[in-house]
Every structure is written in structure tokens, then in C-alpha cells.
Amino acid sequence: MALIRRVFKFAFQDVGRNIGMSFMTVFILVLMLLSVNALWSVEILTGEAVHLVKDQINVSIYFTAEAKDDQVTEIQNYLKSFPEVVNLEISNSEAVLESFRERHKLNPEVLGALDELGGNPFGPTIVVKTREPGDYQKIITALDLPEYQNLIEAKSFDEHRDAINNIQNITNRLEKTVLGLSILFAVISFLVIFNTVRVAIQTQRVEIGIKRLVGASNWLIRGPYLIESILFTLLSLVITAIILYFGLHFVDPYLAVVFPSGFSLTNYYFSHILYIAGVQALAVLILTVLSSGLAMRKQLKV
Amino acid sequence: MIKVNGVTKIYSTSSVALRDINLHIKAGEFVSVIGQSGSGKTTLSKLLIAEERPTKGGIQIGDWDISNISAGEVPLLRRQIGMIFQDYKLLPKKTAFENVAFALEVAGESNRRIRQVVPQLLEIVGLTNQATRYPSQLSGGEQQRIAIARSLAHRPKIIVADEPTGNLDSINTEEIIQILKKINEFGTTIMLLTHNRDVVNSLHRRVITLQDGQITLDQSEGKYLI
């Protein structure tokens, strides 16, 4: 017990008396964590933005006025059987006519032309939403059956095809770029931290040698460095959390403008706090303990 | 107390530090081991604290055969032999008091005992007033006295001093030698490794001469003869 207390005492003494080095280590860890969180936020925002755009895309299937209700229901059931379809909204002829009149209520010429036609020239409409924009093509192809040719007047997907393809391409590229940047940054961070700890250990090489000569066990030499690693990890996490808290509060109002759904990064972080803090604490701890362990291994050989 | 039987230490085929050394030092002796740089003095001291292992032969400290000592036992051995070095080897970020206390802390001594023993040790070397100073704030002689106080922390039966006066002027050298003599008078075996002719000649004690890794002379009340 006394030995454990001494390990802690030596660790705190080391931190205090090497304050410059301690500050630099924590500073680099904080920078690394902030950068990781920035990338993390970009990833979250990208996902949210893509989700938002995807959500606004759908395919409308316009039936001819002659299409009967049971025929429309049959196609509706057929479309429901596709696992890619997440939502189907059907509007009957009257609803479509009503919607048309509402849209053009300020245009008497259009309404006049409609009246001249007499009766309801519109057929029912089905609005289809799929999981991924890429799935729309599959739905369109599935509807290209000879028995449906006379029932379906138009499919609005053609108008969205380019937009959907562009979003698909941008999303894929963005995800790849963010992933690449994340990996690159993780590697750079590891090298920087490893080197910082290695330099710290190197400068204390003589000191470790003296401790060994005086009869200190390896545990008594290694222990304080491990405690220091844990201390630096906790300290850097707390500082990062404080900076992040204010940073997110600053960014959130701007996000509210971009995301009308009311998406907030602060809320996201709070609802995932255990996961985010846990993963980052574990990563930093592994990084610091592994670096100091590797750097010390050579020095502790008797 | 110290038995060195047929010890050879080879670092590489072109670097043989010690050749078939046989040595027996009794308890309470004050022995000077002399020789020029590269004669094998430091290798001998490193073998005694298991910093190096003999290539051939055996070493016994009391009844303890340390020739093939395990890594776990090394700290225990080092707590039983007081070591003094030419470059003092003090921890720069610890005060004089903490440097001496560290030797007791690593052995698991209680804080109460540390608070009791360290001032006594500092008093023996005459540095009670410098307890709160860091090594960089002390002179060479004072630093070496702190190192001596640290070496005495475990009340060792043996003290190995490797060129303890190598960095000191004649006045400080004299003071350090007087302290070592005083320690020896209380029954501690002293092994002084040096190439300081004046020190050896003034001691009138046993002198072992090392040349090219071999003992060439062993005089009971010897002089520096190289």
C-alpha cells in the first residue's frame, strides 16, 4: 500500500517538476483530440446533410385517368413487396385534382383550361420513397412491365436522375475523403504522441538509470509513468470536453439555419457522450501507455 | 565478505575487461583497487552490483552467489551494497533530502522512519542545512556527500566507491576520504576504485593493482605502484 502511495507521489512530483514537458504532452493530446472531434463532427454533419437531401427525393408515379382503383392497389401492393421501399403515399384522382387547383389558384388561364376539359383529367398518383437513391432505378425498371404500360402515364424519376446520381457521387467521395483524412490524422497523432513520450523518457534516461542503481524495482520506476499517462489522458479529455462544449454552442446556431429539422451537434454529443468519451479515452490511454511502455522497455533491462 | 573466483568478463572478442580474477575481501576491510583507465576497475564494480554478469567464474557477497542472480533479485542486492560514483548520480529533480530518502522509499521503509533516518545521514556527511537544495544548487563536494549519505541509507555492509574523488579538488577529496574512513571505522567494508595516487598513498591500507584486466599486485599496506 505504501509502495502504491509512493508511485502516485512520484508521478505527481514528476508532473509538477517537469511542468513544461507535462504541459506540452497535454497540449498535443488536446490538439489531437480536437482534430479527431472536428473530423468526427464533419462526418456527422455530412451524414446528416446527405440524409436530409435523400429524404427530399422521391419518385412519383402518375396513373392515367382510366386506371381503376383495384389496378392501382395491385401496383401499390407490388411496390410494397420491395424491401428497398420505405414509404408509399397514394393520392386518388380527386386529391390530385384538388392539389392541382390549389397549386394554380393564382393562374386563371390554367384553371380555365382545366374547366374546359370537363371532368377530372387526372389519374391517381403514388409517391415512392426508397432507402437509397440508387434504389429508384430498380423501382422504375420493375414498373416497366407490358401490363402496366397503359396504366402509367409518367414517372417523375427521370427528372431527378441526374440530381440523384450527383448526390450519390458526392456522398461517396465525401465519405472516402473523410475516412482517408481520419486515418491519416490518426497515424500522424500516434507518431507525434509516441515521439513526445519517447523524448520525455529519453530525457529521463539518466534518472531511470540512477533509480535502478539505487535499488528501485521496475514497478516503482514504471509505475509513475503509467500514472502520468492516465493523468495526462484524463486532463486532456476534460480540457477537450470544455473547449468542445463552447465550440459546439458557437456552431449550433449556424447549423440551425442549414438544418431546418433542428439538428444540433451539442445534442448529438450529449446523447452519445458515453460512446464518444469512452472511445476517445480508450484510444488516448492505449496511445500513451503503449508509447511509454515501448519507450521504457529498453531502459528497464537490468 | 566479497569472494571473486576466477572471474572473466568478455564484452567482445576484441574487448576483454577482466581475465581470471581471484579476490577475497574480508568484512571491515578498506581496499583500494587501482589501475589506469581501461584496466577493468569499473567493470569489477559493475559485476558487484549485477549491472554486468561474469562471462566465466563466480562472485559471492556474504553467502549470496550473485553470478546468476535473477532480474527480480537485482534491486534487493543493490539495496545491500552502497554505491558511490564519480558523477554522483543524484536525481536532479529531487532535493538533497529526497535523494537520500529515495533509497529508503524504494525499499518500502515507512515515512516515519524516513523522517527519522534521513536527517541523521545528512548530519553524518555535514549537510543538515542543505536538505532542501537541489543537486544543481550544491557544489561537487556537497553532491558527493549527499551520494555518500544515500549509500548509507540501508546501513550496507559494503560500500563500493568508483572514483568518488575524480571530479573534486584536493580539499573536497580529503573531506570525502575522511568520511569514508569514518564509515569504515564503524565496520563497513569499503572498496575504493581510484587512480588517485595521493589518496591511495595516504591511506596505508590494502591496495590491489589491476592492469589489462588482471590483478598484478595485492599489497596489504600498499602504495600506488604503477
XYZ file of C-alpha atoms in Angstrom:
528
model
C 0.000 0.000 0.000
C 2.827 2.357 0.978
C 4.535 1.487 -2.307
C 1.387 2.357 -4.312
C 1.114 5.663 -2.460
C 4.740 6.361 -3.345
C 4.161 5.532 -7.014
C 1.373 8.143 -7.026
C 3.558 10.608 -5.101
C 6.458 10.195 -7.569
C 4.036 10.572 -10.503
C 2.562 13.838 -9.217
C 6.055 15.076 -8.288
C 7.289 14.290 -11.823
C 4.349 16.105 -13.411
C 4.886 19.163 -11.227
C 8.671 19.318 -11.598
C 8.589 18.671 -15.357
C 5.770 21.124 -15.832
C 6.948 22.224 -19.298
C 7.023 18.691 -20.646
C 3.721 17.847 -18.926
C 2.099 20.922 -20.475
C 3.402 20.031 -23.945
C 2.172 16.431 -23.708
C -1.319 17.511 -22.603
C -1.333 20.263 -25.245
C -0.551 17.803 -28.051
C -3.136 15.349 -26.749
C -5.757 18.118 -26.653
C -4.873 19.184 -30.209
C -5.130 15.609 -31.363
C -8.494 15.107 -29.640
C -9.857 18.384 -31.022
C -8.821 17.408 -34.539
C -10.352 13.959 -34.163
C -13.571 15.567 -32.905
C -13.567 18.050 -35.776
C -13.332 15.182 -38.241
C -15.963 13.320 -36.274
C -18.272 16.354 -36.491
C -17.679 16.702 -40.248
C -18.601 13.051 -40.625
C -21.781 13.544 -38.582
C -22.748 16.693 -40.489
C -22.050 15.051 -43.837
C -24.241 12.142 -42.887
C -26.989 14.450 -41.671
C -26.827 16.588 -44.824
C -26.926 13.577 -47.111
C -29.816 12.155 -45.108
C -31.653 15.442 -45.447
C -31.186 15.559 -49.223
C -32.057 11.892 -49.646
C -35.172 12.493 -47.632
C -36.358 15.076 -50.112
C -36.002 12.743 -53.082
C -38.873 10.528 -54.164
C -40.418 9.085 -57.289
C -43.926 9.962 -58.335
C -45.850 7.514 -60.464
C -48.712 9.184 -62.353
C -51.512 6.934 -63.459
C -53.784 7.586 -66.412
C -57.315 8.808 -65.648
C -58.604 5.460 -66.874
C -56.702 3.476 -64.276
C -59.089 1.685 -61.943
C -58.709 1.600 -58.163
C -58.055 -2.161 -57.983
C -55.323 -1.817 -60.619
C -53.670 0.973 -58.652
C -53.946 -1.099 -55.450
C -52.328 -4.040 -57.218
C -49.359 -1.900 -58.258
C -49.227 -0.421 -54.769
C -49.021 -3.930 -53.247
C -46.464 -4.935 -55.832
C -44.269 -1.974 -54.877
C -44.714 -2.675 -51.154
C -43.188 -6.114 -51.666
C -39.809 -4.485 -52.440
C -37.571 -4.337 -49.322
C -35.996 -1.140 -50.699
C -39.303 0.742 -50.422
C -39.694 2.515 -47.098
C -42.813 4.549 -47.757
C -45.681 4.736 -50.220
C -48.192 7.568 -50.414
C -51.171 7.243 -52.646
C -53.379 10.109 -53.790
C -56.640 9.349 -55.593
C -57.821 11.296 -58.669
C -59.868 13.780 -56.609
C -56.966 14.567 -54.313
C -54.674 15.095 -57.314
C -57.232 17.413 -58.940
C -57.639 19.326 -55.672
C -53.895 19.653 -55.315
C -53.595 20.880 -58.927
C -56.262 23.536 -58.375
C -54.560 24.646 -55.193
C -51.194 24.951 -56.921
C -52.606 27.026 -59.769
C -55.198 29.057 -57.912
C -53.460 32.276 -58.960
C -53.414 31.276 -62.599
C -56.947 31.615 -64.041
C -55.813 30.590 -67.541
C -54.701 27.155 -66.359
C -57.837 26.711 -64.281
C -59.952 27.810 -67.254
C -58.283 25.252 -69.492
C -58.959 22.598 -66.858
C -62.641 23.558 -66.719
C -62.871 23.423 -70.498
C -61.683 19.825 -70.455
C -64.633 18.968 -68.229
C -64.485 16.187 -65.633
C -61.213 15.044 -63.939
C -58.360 14.509 -66.372
C -56.006 13.255 -63.623
C -55.401 9.741 -62.541
C -54.152 8.657 -59.084
C -50.532 9.222 -58.068
C -48.194 7.093 -55.948
C -45.192 8.739 -54.274
C -42.462 6.193 -53.504
C -39.575 6.620 -51.070
C -36.692 4.158 -51.013
C -33.824 3.587 -48.583
C -31.116 4.713 -51.015
C -31.333 6.963 -54.077
C -29.773 4.137 -56.102
C -32.851 2.004 -55.429
C -35.133 4.232 -57.523
C -33.825 2.841 -60.772
C -34.753 -0.638 -59.596
C -38.319 0.505 -58.862
C -38.630 2.197 -62.261
C -37.325 -0.891 -64.023
C -39.736 -3.061 -62.060
C -42.632 -0.965 -63.345
C -41.569 -1.353 -66.974
C -43.859 -4.350 -67.427
C -46.112 -4.582 -70.544
C -49.295 -4.932 -68.406
C -48.560 -1.610 -66.659
C -47.703 0.322 -69.844
C -51.256 1.534 -70.399
C -51.859 2.380 -66.742
C -48.843 4.554 -66.009
C -48.715 7.880 -67.716
C -45.431 9.170 -66.365
C -42.717 8.595 -63.781
C -41.014 11.661 -62.344
C -37.745 9.885 -61.600
C -36.268 10.849 -64.933
C -36.252 14.467 -63.839
C -34.319 13.589 -60.652
C -31.964 11.041 -62.140
C -29.011 13.400 -62.591
C -29.549 15.043 -59.201
C -29.703 11.645 -57.505
C -26.587 10.414 -59.283
C -24.719 13.583 -58.357
C -25.646 13.280 -54.700
C -24.633 9.633 -54.772
C -21.235 10.530 -56.222
C -20.660 13.462 -53.857
C -21.649 11.360 -50.833
C -19.350 8.522 -51.793
C -16.432 10.855 -52.429
C -17.008 12.823 -49.236
C -17.181 9.671 -47.132
C -13.976 8.366 -48.685
C -12.213 11.711 -48.155
C -13.290 11.963 -44.515
C -12.262 8.355 -43.873
C -8.903 8.930 -45.552
C -8.321 12.108 -43.545
C -9.295 10.355 -40.323
C -6.828 7.522 -40.943
C -4.083 9.946 -41.950
C -4.662 12.044 -38.863
C -4.754 9.028 -36.553
C -1.369 7.890 -37.891
C 0.148 11.383 -37.533
C -1.259 11.702 -33.999
C 0.167 8.335 -32.985
C 3.613 9.269 -34.287
C 3.539 12.689 -32.587
C 2.417 11.265 -29.231
C 4.805 8.324 -29.433
C 7.684 10.674 -30.157
C 6.710 13.111 -27.396
C 6.628 10.352 -24.805
C 9.819 8.830 -26.207
C 11.621 12.168 -25.941
C 10.289 12.584 -22.388
C 11.603 9.149 -21.445
C 14.912 9.777 -23.215
C 15.462 12.948 -21.202
C 14.839 10.920 -18.071
C 17.090 8.063 -19.191
C 19.795 9.068 -16.727
C 17.245 9.365 -13.964
C 15.858 5.891 -14.674
C 19.421 4.514 -14.596
C 20.044 6.126 -11.201
C 16.793 4.762 -9.783
C 17.829 1.293 -10.905
C 21.254 1.655 -9.311
C 19.705 2.714 -6.004
C 17.655 -0.480 -5.998
C 14.265 0.650 -7.282
C 12.189 -2.182 -8.702
C 10.898 -1.932 -12.285
C 7.370 -1.418 -10.967
C 8.496 1.556 -8.904
C 10.176 3.070 -11.963
C 7.442 2.229 -14.480
C 4.510 2.927 -12.147
C 4.800 6.720 -12.036
C 4.979 6.907 -15.845
C 1.808 4.836 -16.132
C 0.051 7.053 -13.601
C 1.279 10.089 -15.540
C -0.153 8.599 -18.755
C -3.551 8.143 -17.096
C -3.365 11.633 -15.618
C -2.482 13.195 -18.996
C -5.325 11.255 -20.642
C -7.915 12.452 -18.117
C -6.622 16.013 -18.192
C -6.640 16.191 -21.993
C -10.151 14.711 -22.151
C -11.506 17.239 -19.661
C -9.862 20.192 -21.442
C -11.074 18.931 -24.840
C -14.604 18.480 -23.475
C -14.653 22.068 -22.173
C -13.360 23.526 -25.458
C -15.745 21.320 -27.428
C -18.711 22.362 -25.282
C -18.197 26.039 -26.061
C -17.237 25.315 -29.678
C -20.423 23.352 -30.346
C -22.550 26.020 -28.700
C -20.965 28.515 -31.075
C -21.593 26.361 -34.171
C -25.135 25.204 -33.350
C -26.986 28.436 -34.346
C -25.349 28.279 -37.792
C -26.351 24.629 -38.132
C -29.937 25.510 -37.262
C -30.042 27.618 -40.418
C -28.705 24.805 -42.610
C -30.716 22.023 -40.993
C -34.361 23.048 -40.594
C -35.007 19.717 -38.863
C -33.459 21.266 -35.762
C -30.320 19.122 -35.799
C -27.837 20.162 -33.101
C -24.274 18.897 -32.659
C -24.429 19.644 -28.921
C -27.455 17.365 -28.601
C -25.760 14.720 -30.696
C -22.643 14.788 -28.496
C -24.690 14.713 -25.295
C -26.779 11.785 -26.463
C -23.642 9.846 -27.469
C -21.411 11.094 -24.640
C -20.557 7.676 -23.195
C -19.631 6.240 -26.565
C -17.634 9.278 -27.758
C -15.805 9.843 -24.448
C -15.232 6.114 -23.964
C -13.745 5.517 -27.399
C -11.508 8.590 -27.215
C -10.355 7.910 -23.636
C -9.501 4.341 -24.546
C -7.654 5.408 -27.689
C -5.587 8.072 -25.888
C -4.875 5.755 -22.966
C -3.694 2.970 -25.263
C -1.612 5.517 -27.166
C 0.111 6.983 -24.090
C 0.542 3.732 -22.152
C 1.781 1.889 -25.241
C 4.205 4.692 -26.144
C 5.642 4.974 -22.637
C 5.761 1.192 -22.272
C 7.666 0.798 -25.540
C 9.971 3.721 -24.779
C 10.768 2.401 -21.293
C 11.235 -1.229 -22.235
C 14.779 -0.598 -23.385
C 15.681 1.472 -20.317
C 14.446 -1.099 -17.813
C 16.560 -4.012 -18.935
C 18.767 -5.000 -15.954
C 32.573 -10.791 2.633
C 33.372 -10.494 -1.119
C 34.680 -13.531 -2.985
C 35.567 -13.271 -6.651
C 36.551 -16.672 -8.044
C 38.182 -16.940 -11.464
C 36.045 -14.185 -12.985
C 36.490 -13.299 -16.630
C 34.410 -10.648 -18.378
C 34.442 -10.509 -22.155
C 32.373 -7.822 -23.919
C 33.530 -8.894 -27.374
C 36.432 -10.869 -28.783
C 38.445 -7.651 -29.041
C 37.348 -6.348 -25.632
C 38.265 -8.477 -22.643
C 37.695 -6.392 -19.492
C 38.718 -8.891 -16.793
C 40.812 -12.070 -17.015
C 40.599 -14.793 -14.384
C 40.278 -12.509 -11.356
C 40.552 -14.095 -7.907
C 39.863 -11.843 -4.941
C 38.840 -12.216 -1.339
C 37.910 -9.144 0.699
C 37.184 -9.648 4.376
C 34.462 -7.877 6.361
C 35.557 -4.450 7.630
C 38.468 -4.078 5.202
C 39.287 -0.815 3.403
C 40.594 -1.882 -0.001
C 41.776 0.372 -2.770
C 41.593 -1.051 -6.283
C 43.899 0.944 -8.507
C 44.672 0.932 -12.184
C 44.684 3.157 -15.203
C 41.616 3.873 -17.301
C 40.525 0.692 -19.059
C 42.213 -1.576 -16.550
C 38.861 -3.122 -15.522
C 38.062 -1.266 -12.269
C 34.613 -0.091 -13.325
C 33.741 -3.488 -14.805
C 34.605 -5.027 -11.440
C 32.241 -2.603 -9.647
C 29.501 -3.292 -12.205
C 29.856 -7.019 -11.591
C 29.452 -6.483 -7.839
C 26.064 -4.759 -8.278
C 24.977 -7.119 -11.081
C 24.941 -4.393 -13.694
C 27.043 -6.849 -15.679
C 27.274 -10.641 -15.422
C 30.612 -12.517 -15.473
C 31.363 -14.438 -18.644
C 33.156 -17.043 -16.524
C 33.666 -17.590 -12.812
C 31.626 -16.749 -9.720
C 31.038 -13.865 -7.320
C 29.820 -14.228 -3.763
C 28.609 -11.442 -1.476
C 28.474 -12.959 2.009
C 26.705 -16.287 1.369
C 24.904 -14.995 -1.709
C 26.141 -16.229 -5.092
C 25.289 -13.334 -7.405
C 26.856 -14.767 -10.579
C 23.487 -15.774 -11.999
C 21.221 -13.548 -9.964
C 17.668 -13.150 -11.303
C 16.337 -9.790 -12.515
C 13.913 -9.668 -9.593
C 16.726 -10.084 -7.060
C 18.887 -7.310 -8.500
C 17.080 -4.471 -6.660
C 17.491 -6.423 -3.389
C 21.236 -6.777 -3.984
C 21.588 -3.086 -4.776
C 19.889 -2.177 -1.522
C 22.640 -4.090 0.325
C 25.619 -2.518 -1.391
C 26.160 1.220 -1.133
C 27.415 2.637 -4.414
C 29.225 5.945 -4.858
C 30.067 7.239 -8.337
C 32.412 9.828 -9.809
C 29.445 11.729 -11.300
C 27.406 11.423 -8.042
C 24.335 10.093 -9.875
C 21.853 12.183 -7.904
C 18.289 12.638 -9.132
C 18.266 16.211 -10.453
C 14.569 16.858 -9.801
C 14.786 15.799 -6.158
C 16.187 17.770 -3.234
C 19.121 16.523 -1.132
C 16.661 15.164 1.441
C 14.533 13.466 -1.229
C 17.596 11.918 -2.899
C 18.620 10.236 0.351
C 15.007 9.380 1.183
C 14.511 7.786 -2.252
C 16.882 4.938 -1.393
C 14.699 4.172 1.650
C 11.428 4.690 -0.200
C 12.275 2.097 -2.855
C 12.888 -0.423 -0.069
C 9.423 0.247 1.348
C 10.586 1.943 4.578
C 7.873 3.814 6.459
C 7.600 7.592 6.173
C 8.166 7.872 9.890
C 11.453 6.002 9.679
C 12.494 8.033 6.647
C 11.847 11.282 8.524
C 13.961 9.905 11.361
C 16.884 8.409 9.400
C 17.493 10.941 6.609
C 18.388 13.875 8.922
C 20.833 11.584 10.756
C 22.507 10.629 7.476
C 22.712 14.247 6.368
C 24.275 15.069 9.718
C 26.927 12.360 9.249
C 28.034 13.994 5.990
C 27.637 17.503 7.445
C 24.858 18.747 5.169
C 21.900 19.217 7.511
C 21.443 22.789 6.297
C 21.370 21.840 2.621
C 18.481 19.378 2.862
C 16.053 21.375 0.754
C 18.500 22.216 -2.016
C 18.524 20.580 -5.410
C 21.769 18.986 -6.724
C 22.266 21.881 -9.160
C 22.377 24.247 -6.166
C 25.182 22.280 -4.454
C 28.947 22.158 -5.055
C 30.619 18.979 -6.347
C 31.874 18.073 -2.888
C 28.435 18.598 -1.374
C 26.800 16.496 -4.083
C 29.233 13.670 -3.411
C 28.475 13.853 0.303
C 24.765 13.561 -0.477
C 25.608 10.494 -2.585
C 27.517 9.040 0.378
C 24.559 9.730 2.697
C 22.302 7.936 0.200
C 24.681 4.971 0.006
C 24.478 4.642 3.787
C 20.684 4.667 3.871
C 20.311 0.890 4.090
C 23.218 0.516 6.536
C 25.082 -1.569 3.945
C 27.886 -3.908 4.943
C 29.763 -2.975 1.774
C 30.335 0.353 0.054
C 31.794 0.392 -3.450
C 33.125 3.839 -4.366
C 34.013 4.165 -8.071
C 36.358 7.157 -8.469
C 34.454 9.182 -5.818
C 37.013 11.986 -5.886
C 37.519 12.066 -9.652
C 35.664 15.371 -10.091
C 36.748 17.041 -6.852
C 39.505 19.427 -5.794
C 42.074 18.389 -3.173
C 40.158 19.872 -0.202
C 36.903 18.146 -1.096
C 38.834 14.957 -1.919
C 40.329 14.959 1.568
C 36.885 15.512 3.146
C 35.333 12.626 1.199
C 38.166 10.260 2.117
C 37.816 11.218 5.795
C 34.089 10.418 5.665
C 34.812 7.039 4.032
C 37.423 6.270 6.710
C 34.923 7.168 9.419
C 32.321 4.853 7.873
C 34.937 2.084 7.694
C 35.712 2.552 11.391
C 32.104 1.562 12.162
C 32.741 -1.796 10.449
C 31.576 -1.193 6.869
C 33.746 -2.769 4.173
C 34.965 -0.137 1.730
C 36.110 -0.885 -1.786
C 37.630 2.238 -3.279
C 38.283 2.188 -7.015
C 40.595 5.016 -7.916
C 43.612 6.177 -9.846
C 44.379 8.999 -7.406
C 47.938 8.304 -6.263
C 47.896 10.715 -3.305
C 44.703 9.286 -1.867
C 45.957 5.711 -2.040
C 49.338 6.559 -0.580
C 47.787 8.458 2.328
C 45.504 5.581 3.341
C 48.131 2.899 4.189
C 45.558 0.174 3.572
C 45.300 -2.841 1.271
C 45.913 -1.970 -2.387
C 45.010 -4.211 -5.326
C 46.504 -3.252 -8.666
C 44.675 -4.032 -11.899
C 46.426 -3.943 -15.254
C 44.813 -5.008 -18.532
C 42.060 -6.797 -16.632
C 44.406 -8.809 -14.431
C 45.467 -8.443 -10.789
C 49.186 -7.743 -10.919
C 49.763 -6.784 -7.290
C 47.949 -7.230 -3.959
C 49.665 -5.375 -1.062
C 48.281 -5.465 2.480
C 49.502 -1.954 3.354
C 50.277 -0.802 -0.083
C 51.216 2.154 -2.176
C 50.273 3.294 -5.640
C 52.826 1.460 -7.756
C 52.121 1.725 -11.467
